[in-house]
C-alpha cells in the first residue's frame, strides 16, 4: 500500500512526520460511516485480518488524505482502526449528520483538532450539536467553524463552559456575535489564538469584546468585519504577540493607539486595506519589540508614518510595503528604514517609487538583508539593480517584477551578490530570454525563474522541501487626484472600503521562501 521509500533516511523522515503532517479527510455524507464490508477480493480473503490494530494503523498513516478516504470504504475495521489514533478531524457540518454524531465520536475518541464546515446553501449543525461536541471531545484544543450559521451565542456559551482546554478558535461566516465570543474569552483561559472572519453578529450595535486579566491570548486575526473596533480591548492586551487586521471598515487609528505602548509584547503587525493614517503608524512605532510589519494598501499612510516606525522599532527584521502606487511612500520613508533598521532581513517594496538614493542606503546599511522584492515601480532600473548587486553581499533571494530593467541590470548580478541562490524576474518587458542562459553559465548554483519558464499567468515556486503554484493577478492602478475631482475621491473611497480584490505574488513568494528556510534550518 503505497510506494517504498528510496532510502532508510527517507523512511525515518516520513515516519517521524506522519503523525503531524497529515490532515484527515472530510466526511461528505454519513453513508460512508456504515458502508459495510466491500472488499474487492474475489475469494473474500482479507490479508490484513491477522495484522494487529497498531500495525494496521501505522500502515494507514503513510497514506494521503484521498487514499485514507477510499480505504475507509473498504471495511468497518479499517475505518475504525484509522479513527482510533486520529487527533484531527474535519466534518461536513450539515444538520443531517446530527443523529450520527454519537457513534462517530465513539470511534473518534481522541480528537484534539476539529473543523466543522458547511456550505452556504445548507443548514448547518445547531447549538445542540456544538454542545455534544464539547462533551464528547473533552481534550479539544483547536476548533474551526466555517459557515455554521445556525450556531448562536447561547451555543457558544455552552461550548465554552465545557472546553477548558481550547487553545485556538477560528470562526468565519457565522451568525453569533459578541456575547458568544465574550463567553469564549471568559471560560477558555488557555486560548492563545483567535481568528474572526465575516461574523455577522459583530454589527454596529454590538457590545465590546472584553479580555480577562488571566488571558493567555497571543494572536488575533480580524478580517472583513463591519465593526471590528469592538475588539479594542484585545488589541491592547499585554500578552499579544501577533495582530492582523484585514479589510475591516472604519477608522483604526484609535484602536492601534491601544497597542502602542512601551510595554507592548507585539512582534508582528499586519495591516491590509484599512483606513489607517500616519497617526496609527505613530502608535505602532511605540511597540519597541516589533520584528515584522506589513503595511499593504493603506493609502493614507505616508513617508512620515513609516519614518516614525523606523526610528523607534530598531528590531525590525521583516518589512512589507504595498504603496498601491499612491506615491505617498517613496525615498524619504525608505531612507529612514535604511538609517535605523540595521537588522532588516527581508524587504518587499510594491508600488513604491524608490530610487538609487534610497536603495543604495538600504544596500549599504542593511548588511543582514537576505530577501528582497521590488515590484511595480517605474523608478527602479539598471542603475538600482547594479547598486544592489555591488553592495548586498548577504542577499540570497531576489524578486523583480514589473520594473523597467534590461539585460544590463541582470548581467550586473553575475558579478555581485555572492550569496544569491534564487532570482525571479517577471513582467520586465525589456529583459530577454537569452540573458537567463548567459547568467546560468556564470552562476551555475543560481536558480533563475523568468517569464516563459511556465505557463502564462502562473509561477512555480521551488522550495527546499516543497513545490507550489501561484497565480499572478494583475491589479488596477489606483490614481489619487491632487485636486478635488470626483474621480480621485471615488478611488479613495474604493481604497477605504477594500472593494478592489487581488492577490500579491511577491509577498506570497517571500512567505514561502521564509517557511522553506525555517523548515530546512530546523
Coordinates of C-alpha atoms in Angstrom, one line a residue:
X1 CA 0.0 0.0 0.0
X2 CA 2.0 3.0 -1.2
X3 CA 5.4 3.4 -2.6
X4 CA 8.5 2.1 -1.0
X5 CA 11.0 4.6 0.4
X6 CA 14.1 5.2 -1.6
X7 CA 16.4 5.2 1.4
X8 CA 16.3 4.5 5.1
X9 CA 16.8 8.2 5.8
X10 CA 13.7 9.0 3.9
X11 CA 11.7 6.3 5.8
X12 CA 12.7 7.8 9.1
X13 CA 11.8 11.3 8.0
X14 CA 8.4 10.2 6.8
X15 CA 7.8 8.1 9.9
X16 CA 8.6 11.0 12.3
X17 CA 6.4 13.5 10.3
X18 CA 3.4 11.2 9.7
X19 CA 1.6 11.9 12.9
X20 CA 1.8 15.7 12.5
X21 CA 1.7 16.4 8.8
X22 CA -1.4 14.5 7.7
X23 CA -4.8 16.3 7.5
X24 CA -7.6 13.8 7.8
X25 CA -10.4 13.5 5.2
X26 CA -13.8 15.1 5.3
X27 CA -17.0 13.0 5.5
X28 CA -19.0 14.3 2.6
X29 CA -22.0 12.3 3.7
X30 CA -23.0 10.0 6.6
X31 CA -23.5 6.9 4.5
X32 CA -19.7 6.3 4.3
X33 CA -19.7 5.7 8.1
X34 CA -21.6 2.4 8.0
X35 CA -20.9 1.3 4.4
X36 CA -20.1 -2.3 5.4
X37 CA -17.6 -4.7 4.1
X38 CA -17.0 -4.1 0.4
X39 CA -13.6 -5.8 -0.1
X40 CA -12.9 -6.4 -3.8
X41 CA -11.2 -9.8 -3.4
X42 CA -12.9 -12.5 -5.4
X43 CA -12.2 -15.2 -2.8
X44 CA -13.2 -12.9 0.1
X45 CA -9.7 -13.3 1.7
X46 CA -8.7 -10.3 3.8
X47 CA -4.9 -10.4 4.1
X48 CA -5.0 -7.7 6.8
X49 CA -7.2 -9.8 9.1
X50 CA -4.2 -11.2 11.1
X51 CA -2.5 -7.8 11.4
X52 CA -2.7 -6.2 14.9
X53 CA -4.6 -3.0 15.1
X54 CA -1.5 -1.0 15.9
X55 CA 0.3 -2.3 12.9
X56 CA -2.6 -1.6 10.6
X57 CA -2.9 1.9 11.9
X58 CA 0.8 2.5 11.3
X59 CA 0.4 1.5 7.7
X60 CA -2.6 3.7 7.2
X61 CA -0.6 6.7 8.5
X62 CA 1.6 6.5 5.4
X63 CA -1.4 7.3 3.0
X64 CA -2.5 10.7 1.9
X65 CA -6.0 12.1 2.6
X66 CA -7.6 10.8 -0.6
X67 CA -6.2 7.2 -0.1
X68 CA -7.3 7.2 3.5
X69 CA -10.8 8.2 2.5
X70 CA -11.0 5.4 -0.1
X71 CA -9.6 2.9 2.5
X72 CA -12.4 3.9 4.9
X73 CA -14.9 2.4 2.4
X74 CA -13.2 -1.0 2.3
X75 CA -14.3 -2.4 5.6
X76 CA -15.5 -1.3 9.1
X77 CA -12.3 -2.4 10.8
X78 CA -10.1 -0.2 8.6
X79 CA -12.3 2.7 9.2
X80 CA -12.4 2.1 13.0
X81 CA -8.7 1.5 13.3
X82 CA -7.8 4.6 11.3
X83 CA -10.0 6.6 13.6
X84 CA -8.7 5.3 16.9
X85 CA -5.5 7.4 16.5
X86 CA -7.0 10.4 14.9
X87 CA -6.3 13.7 16.6
X88 CA -7.6 15.8 13.7
X89 CA -11.0 15.6 12.2
X90 CA -12.8 17.6 9.5
X91 CA -16.6 17.2 9.0
X92 CA -19.2 18.5 6.6
X93 CA -21.3 20.2 9.3
X94 CA -24.7 19.9 7.7
X95 CA -27.6 19.4 10.0
X96 CA -28.3 15.9 8.6
X97 CA -25.4 14.4 10.3
X98 CA -26.6 15.2 13.8
X99 CA -28.1 11.6 14.5
X100 CA -24.7 10.1 13.6
X101 CA -22.5 12.3 15.8
X102 CA -22.7 10.0 18.9
X103 CA -21.5 6.9 17.1
X104 CA -18.9 8.9 15.1
X105 CA -17.3 10.4 18.3
X106 CA -17.4 6.9 19.9
X107 CA -14.9 5.9 17.2
X108 CA -13.0 9.2 17.2
X109 CA -12.5 9.4 20.9
X110 CA -9.1 11.2 20.9
X111 CA -9.9 14.2 18.7
X112 CA -8.0 17.4 19.7
X113 CA -8.4 19.4 16.5
X114 CA -11.8 19.7 14.9
X115 CA -13.1 21.6 11.8
X116 CA -16.8 22.0 11.1
X117 CA -17.6 23.3 7.6
X118 CA -21.0 23.9 6.0
X119 CA -21.7 25.4 2.5
X120 CA -24.0 28.4 2.2
X121 CA -26.8 26.5 0.6
X122 CA -27.3 24.1 3.5
X123 CA -28.5 24.3 7.1
X124 CA -25.6 23.8 9.5
X125 CA -25.3 22.0 12.8
X126 CA -27.0 23.8 15.6
X127 CA -26.3 24.6 19.3
X128 CA -27.3 21.1 20.3
X129 CA -24.6 19.6 18.1
X130 CA -21.9 22.0 19.3
X131 CA -22.7 21.2 22.9
X132 CA -22.4 17.5 22.1
X133 CA -19.0 18.1 20.5
X134 CA -17.8 19.9 23.7
X135 CA -18.9 16.9 25.8
X136 CA -17.6 14.2 23.6
X137 CA -14.3 15.9 22.8
X138 CA -13.0 16.7 26.3
X139 CA -9.5 17.2 25.0
X140 CA -10.3 19.6 22.2
X141 CA -7.6 22.2 21.8
X142 CA -8.5 23.6 18.3
X143 CA -11.8 24.4 16.7
X144 CA -12.6 25.8 13.3
X145 CA -16.1 26.9 12.3
X146 CA -16.9 27.8 8.7
X147 CA -20.4 28.7 7.6
X148 CA -22.1 27.3 10.7
X149 CA -24.9 29.9 10.6
X150 CA -27.3 28.0 13.0
X151 CA -24.9 28.3 16.0
X152 CA -26.0 31.1 18.3
X153 CA -24.4 33.0 21.2
X154 CA -26.1 30.5 23.6
X155 CA -24.5 27.6 21.9
X156 CA -21.1 29.2 22.0
X157 CA -21.5 29.9 25.7
X158 CA -22.4 26.3 26.5
X159 CA -19.5 25.1 24.4
X160 CA -17.1 27.4 26.2
X161 CA -18.1 26.1 29.6
X162 CA -17.2 22.6 28.6
X163 CA -14.0 23.4 26.6
X164 CA -11.5 24.5 29.2
X165 CA -8.5 23.2 27.1
X166 CA -9.3 25.2 24.0
X167 CA -6.2 27.0 22.7
X168 CA -7.2 28.1 19.2
X169 CA -10.6 29.2 17.8
X170 CA -11.1 30.2 14.1
X171 CA -14.6 31.2 13.0
X172 CA -15.8 32.5 9.7
X173 CA -19.2 33.3 8.1
X174 CA -21.1 32.5 11.3
X175 CA -24.1 34.4 12.9
X176 CA -23.2 34.5 16.6
X177 CA -21.7 37.7 17.9
X178 CA -20.1 39.5 20.8
X179 CA -21.8 37.5 23.6
X180 CA -20.6 34.2 22.2
X181 CA -17.0 35.5 21.8
X182 CA -17.0 37.0 25.3
X183 CA -18.1 33.7 26.7
X184 CA -15.1 32.0 25.0
X185 CA -12.7 34.6 26.4
X186 CA -14.2 34.2 29.9
X187 CA -14.2 30.4 30.2
X188 CA -11.3 29.3 27.9
X189 CA -8.4 30.7 29.9
X190 CA -5.9 28.8 27.8
X191 CA -7.0 30.4 24.5
X192 CA -3.9 31.6 22.6
X193 CA -5.1 32.2 19.0
X194 CA -8.4 33.9 17.9
X195 CA -9.4 34.4 14.2
X196 CA -12.7 36.1 13.4
X197 CA -13.8 36.5 9.8
X198 CA -17.1 37.7 8.4
X199 CA -19.0 37.3 11.6
X200 CA -22.4 38.8 11.1
X201 CA -23.1 39.2 14.8
X202 CA -20.4 41.8 15.0
X203 CA -22.5 44.8 13.9
X204 CA -22.6 48.5 14.7
X205 CA -24.6 48.0 18.0
X206 CA -22.5 45.0 19.2
X207 CA -21.2 45.1 22.8
X208 CA -17.4 45.4 23.3
X209 CA -15.3 42.3 23.3
X210 CA -13.6 42.1 26.7
X211 CA -10.5 40.3 27.7
X212 CA -10.0 38.8 31.2
X213 CA -7.0 39.6 33.2
X214 CA -5.8 36.0 33.3
X215 CA -6.0 35.6 29.5
X216 CA -3.2 33.8 27.5
X217 CA -4.1 35.3 24.2
X218 CA -1.1 35.6 21.8
X219 CA -2.6 36.1 18.3
X220 CA -5.6 37.9 16.8
X221 CA -6.8 38.0 13.2
X222 CA -9.7 40.2 12.3
X223 CA -11.0 40.1 8.7
X224 CA -13.9 41.7 6.8
X225 CA -15.8 43.0 9.9
X226 CA -18.3 45.8 9.9
X227 CA -17.5 46.9 13.5
X228 CA -14.2 45.3 14.3
X229 CA -13.4 48.2 16.7
X230 CA -15.2 46.3 19.4
X231 CA -12.0 44.2 19.7
X232 CA -10.2 47.3 21.0
X233 CA -9.6 45.7 24.5
X234 CA -8.0 42.6 22.9
X235 CA -5.6 44.7 20.8
X236 CA -4.4 46.4 24.0
X237 CA -3.6 43.1 25.7
X238 CA -0.1 43.0 27.2
X239 CA 0.3 39.3 26.2
X240 CA -0.5 39.8 22.5
X241 CA 2.3 38.9 20.1
X242 CA 0.6 38.9 16.6
X243 CA -2.1 41.3 15.3
X244 CA -3.6 41.0 11.8
X245 CA -6.4 43.4 10.6
X246 CA -7.6 42.9 7.0
X247 CA -10.3 44.6 5.1
X248 CA -12.2 45.9 8.1
X249 CA -14.4 49.0 7.8
X250 CA -14.0 52.2 9.8
X251 CA -11.0 54.2 11.1
X252 CA -8.4 52.1 13.0
X253 CA -6.1 54.8 14.4
X254 CA -7.7 54.8 17.8
X255 CA -7.6 51.0 18.1
X256 CA -3.9 50.9 17.1
X257 CA -3.4 53.5 19.8
X258 CA -4.3 50.9 22.3
X259 CA -1.5 48.7 21.0
X260 CA 1.1 51.4 21.1
X261 CA 2.7 51.0 24.5
X262 CA 6.2 50.9 25.7
X263 CA 5.4 47.6 27.5
X264 CA 3.7 46.0 24.4
X265 CA 4.7 42.5 23.5
X266 CA 3.7 42.8 19.9
X267 CA 6.3 41.4 17.5
X268 CA 4.2 41.1 14.3
X269 CA 1.6 43.5 12.9
X270 CA -0.3 43.1 9.6
X271 CA -2.4 46.0 8.3
X272 CA -4.2 45.5 4.9
X273 CA -6.8 47.6 3.1
X274 CA -7.6 49.7 6.1
X275 CA -8.3 53.3 6.9
X276 CA -5.1 54.0 8.8
X277 CA -3.2 57.2 8.8
X278 CA 0.2 58.3 10.0
X279 CA -1.3 58.7 13.4
X280 CA -2.0 55.0 13.5
X281 CA 1.6 54.2 12.4
X282 CA 2.9 56.6 15.1
X283 CA 1.1 54.5 17.7
X284 CA 2.5 51.3 16.1
X285 CA 6.0 52.8 16.5
X286 CA 5.7 52.6 20.2
X287 CA 5.9 48.8 20.0
X288 CA 9.6 48.5 20.6
X289 CA 9.7 44.7 20.2
X290 CA 8.2 44.8 16.7
X291 CA 10.0 42.5 14.3
X292 CA 7.5 42.1 11.4
X293 CA 5.4 44.8 9.9
X294 CA 3.2 44.6 6.8
X295 CA 1.6 47.8 5.5
X296 CA -0.4 46.8 2.5
X297 CA -2.8 49.0 0.5
X298 CA -3.3 51.6 3.2
X299 CA -3.3 54.7 1.0
X300 CA -3.4 57.3 3.8
X301 CA 0.0 56.2 5.2
X302 CA 3.0 58.3 4.1
X303 CA 6.7 58.7 4.5
X304 CA 6.1 60.4 7.8
X305 CA 4.4 57.4 9.4
X306 CA 6.9 55.0 8.0
X307 CA 9.8 57.1 9.3
X308 CA 8.3 57.1 12.8
X309 CA 8.2 53.3 12.8
X310 CA 11.7 53.0 11.5
X311 CA 13.1 55.4 14.2
X312 CA 11.7 53.5 17.1
X313 CA 11.4 49.9 16.0
X314 CA 15.0 49.1 15.7
X315 CA 14.5 45.3 16.0
X316 CA 12.5 45.2 12.7
X317 CA 13.5 42.2 10.6
X318 CA 10.8 41.9 8.0
X319 CA 9.1 44.9 6.3
X320 CA 6.4 44.6 3.5
X321 CA 5.1 47.8 2.0
X322 CA 2.5 47.9 -0.8
X323 CA 2.1 51.6 -1.6
X324 CA -0.6 50.9 -4.2
X325 CA 1.0 53.5 -6.4
X326 CA -0.4 56.3 -4.5
X327 CA 3.1 57.9 -4.3
X328 CA 2.8 58.7 -0.6
X329 CA 5.7 56.4 0.3
X330 CA 9.0 56.8 -1.5
X331 CA 12.7 57.6 -1.0
X332 CA 12.2 59.5 2.3
X333 CA 10.5 56.6 4.1
X334 CA 12.9 54.0 2.6
X335 CA 15.9 56.1 3.7
X336 CA 14.6 56.2 7.2
X337 CA 14.4 52.4 7.2
X338 CA 17.9 52.2 5.9
X339 CA 19.2 54.5 8.6
X340 CA 17.6 52.9 11.6
X341 CA 16.6 49.3 10.8
X342 CA 20.0 47.7 10.6
X343 CA 18.7 44.2 11.5
X344 CA 16.5 44.1 8.4
X345 CA 16.5 40.6 6.7
X346 CA 13.5 40.8 4.4
X347 CA 12.2 43.8 2.5
X348 CA 9.3 44.0 0.0
X349 CA 8.5 47.2 -1.9
X350 CA 5.4 47.1 -4.1
X351 CA 4.2 50.2 -5.9
X352 CA 6.9 52.3 -4.1
X353 CA 8.9 54.6 -6.3
X354 CA 12.2 54.1 -4.6
X355 CA 15.3 55.4 -6.5
X356 CA 19.1 54.8 -6.5
X357 CA 19.4 57.1 -3.5
X358 CA 17.3 55.1 -1.0
X359 CA 18.2 51.6 -2.4
X360 CA 21.8 52.4 -2.1
X361 CA 21.3 53.3 1.5
X362 CA 19.5 50.0 2.1
X363 CA 22.3 48.0 0.4
X364 CA 25.0 49.8 2.3
X365 CA 23.5 49.8 5.8
X366 CA 21.3 46.7 6.0
X367 CA 24.1 44.2 5.9
X368 CA 21.8 41.3 7.0
X369 CA 19.4 41.7 4.2
X370 CA 18.7 38.2 2.7
X371 CA 15.4 38.6 0.8
X372 CA 14.4 41.5 -1.4
X373 CA 11.5 42.1 -3.7
X374 CA 10.9 45.1 -5.9
X375 CA 7.6 45.2 -7.7
X376 CA 5.6 47.6 -9.8
X377 CA 8.0 50.6 -9.6
X378 CA 8.8 52.8 -12.6
X379 CA 11.8 54.3 -10.9
X380 CA 13.8 51.1 -10.4
X381 CA 16.1 50.4 -13.4
X382 CA 19.5 49.0 -14.2
X383 CA 21.4 51.5 -12.0
X384 CA 19.4 50.5 -8.9
X385 CA 20.0 46.7 -9.7
X386 CA 23.7 47.3 -10.2
X387 CA 23.9 49.1 -6.8
X388 CA 22.2 46.1 -5.1
X389 CA 24.5 43.7 -6.9
X390 CA 27.5 45.6 -5.7
X391 CA 26.6 46.1 -2.1
X392 CA 24.2 43.4 -0.9
X393 CA 26.7 40.6 0.0
X394 CA 24.2 38.7 2.2
X395 CA 21.3 38.7 -0.3
X396 CA 20.1 35.2 -1.0
X397 CA 16.7 35.6 -2.8
X398 CA 15.8 38.5 -5.1
X399 CA 12.5 39.0 -6.9
X400 CA 12.0 41.7 -9.5
X401 CA 8.5 42.2 -11.1
X402 CA 7.2 44.9 -13.4
X403 CA 10.2 47.2 -13.3
X404 CA 11.9 48.9 -16.3
X405 CA 15.2 47.0 -16.1
X406 CA 17.1 45.4 -19.0
X407 CA 19.6 42.7 -19.7
X408 CA 22.3 45.1 -18.4
X409 CA 20.8 45.0 -14.9
X410 CA 20.5 41.2 -14.9
X411 CA 24.1 40.8 -16.1
X412 CA 25.3 43.0 -13.1
X413 CA 24.0 40.3 -10.8
X414 CA 26.5 37.9 -12.3
X415 CA 29.4 39.9 -10.8
X416 CA 27.8 40.7 -7.4
X417 CA 25.6 39.2 -4.7
X418 CA 27.9 36.3 -3.9
X419 CA 25.3 34.6 -1.7
X420 CA 22.4 34.8 -4.2
X421 CA 20.6 31.5 -4.6
X422 CA 17.3 32.4 -6.2
X423 CA 16.4 35.1 -8.7
X424 CA 12.9 35.8 -10.1
X425 CA 12.4 38.2 -13.0
X426 CA 8.7 38.7 -14.0
X427 CA 7.0 41.1 -16.3
X428 CA 10.1 43.1 -17.1
X429 CA 9.4 43.6 -20.8
X430 CA 12.9 44.7 -21.9
X431 CA 14.6 41.6 -20.4
X432 CA 15.3 39.0 -23.0
X433 CA 15.1 35.2 -22.6
X434 CA 18.7 34.7 -23.7
X435 CA 20.1 36.5 -20.6
X436 CA 19.0 33.7 -18.5
X437 CA 21.3 31.2 -20.2
X438 CA 24.1 33.7 -20.0
X439 CA 23.5 34.2 -16.3
X440 CA 23.2 30.5 -15.5
X441 CA 26.5 29.7 -17.3
X442 CA 28.3 32.1 -15.0
X443 CA 26.4 31.3 -11.8
X444 CA 25.7 27.6 -12.1
X445 CA 24.3 27.3 -8.5
X446 CA 21.8 30.1 -9.1
X447 CA 18.2 29.2 -9.6
X448 CA 16.7 31.6 -12.2
X449 CA 13.0 32.0 -12.9
X450 CA 11.8 34.2 -15.7
X451 CA 8.8 34.8 -18.0
X452 CA 8.3 31.9 -20.4
X453 CA 9.5 29.2 -17.9
X454 CA 6.0 28.3 -17.1
X455 CA 2.5 28.7 -18.5
X456 CA 1.2 32.2 -18.8
X457 CA -0.3 33.5 -15.6
X458 CA 1.4 31.1 -13.3
X459 CA 4.7 31.0 -11.4
X460 CA 6.3 27.9 -10.0
X461 CA 7.9 28.3 -6.6
X462 CA 10.7 25.9 -5.7
X463 CA 11.4 25.4 -2.1
X464 CA 13.8 23.1 -0.3
X465 CA 11.0 20.7 0.6
X466 CA 8.0 21.9 -1.3
X467 CA 6.7 23.0 -4.7
X468 CA 3.8 25.3 -5.1
X469 CA 1.8 27.0 -7.8
X470 CA 0.9 30.7 -7.5
X471 CA -1.4 32.6 -9.8
X472 CA -0.5 36.1 -11.0
X473 CA -3.3 38.5 -10.6
X474 CA -3.0 41.9 -12.2
X475 CA -4.4 44.8 -10.0
X476 CA -5.7 48.1 -11.4
X477 CA -3.6 51.2 -10.6
X478 CA -5.1 53.5 -8.0
X479 CA -4.9 57.1 -9.0
X480 CA -5.2 59.7 -6.3
X481 CA -6.1 63.1 -7.7
X482 CA -4.3 66.2 -6.3
X483 CA -7.3 68.4 -6.7
X484 CA -10.9 67.9 -5.6
X485 CA -12.1 66.0 -8.6
X486 CA -14.8 63.4 -8.1
X487 CA -12.6 60.6 -9.7
X488 CA -10.0 61.0 -7.1
X489 CA -12.5 60.8 -4.2
X490 CA -14.1 57.7 -5.8
X491 CA -10.7 56.0 -6.0
X492 CA -10.0 56.8 -2.4
X493 CA -13.5 55.6 -1.3
X494 CA -12.8 52.3 -3.1
X495 CA -9.5 52.1 -1.3
X496 CA -11.0 52.5 2.1
X497 CA -13.8 50.1 1.6
X498 CA -11.5 47.5 0.1
X499 CA -13.6 46.8 -2.9
X500 CA -10.6 46.1 -5.2
X501 CA -9.5 42.5 -4.8
X502 CA -6.3 40.8 -5.8
X503 CA -3.5 38.6 -4.6
X504 CA 0.0 39.8 -4.3
X505 CA 2.5 37.4 -5.9
X506 CA 5.7 38.8 -4.4
X507 CA 4.7 38.8 -0.7
X508 CA 3.3 35.3 -1.1
X509 CA 6.5 34.1 -2.7
X510 CA 8.7 35.5 0.1
X511 CA 6.5 33.9 2.7
X512 CA 7.1 30.6 1.0
X513 CA 10.8 31.3 1.0
X514 CA 10.8 32.1 4.7
X515 CA 8.8 28.9 5.5
X516 CA 11.2 26.7 3.5
X517 CA 14.2 28.3 5.1
X518 CA 12.7 27.7 8.6
X519 CA 12.0 24.1 7.7
X520 CA 15.5 23.4 6.4
X521 CA 17.2 25.1 9.3
X522 CA 15.2 23.2 12.0

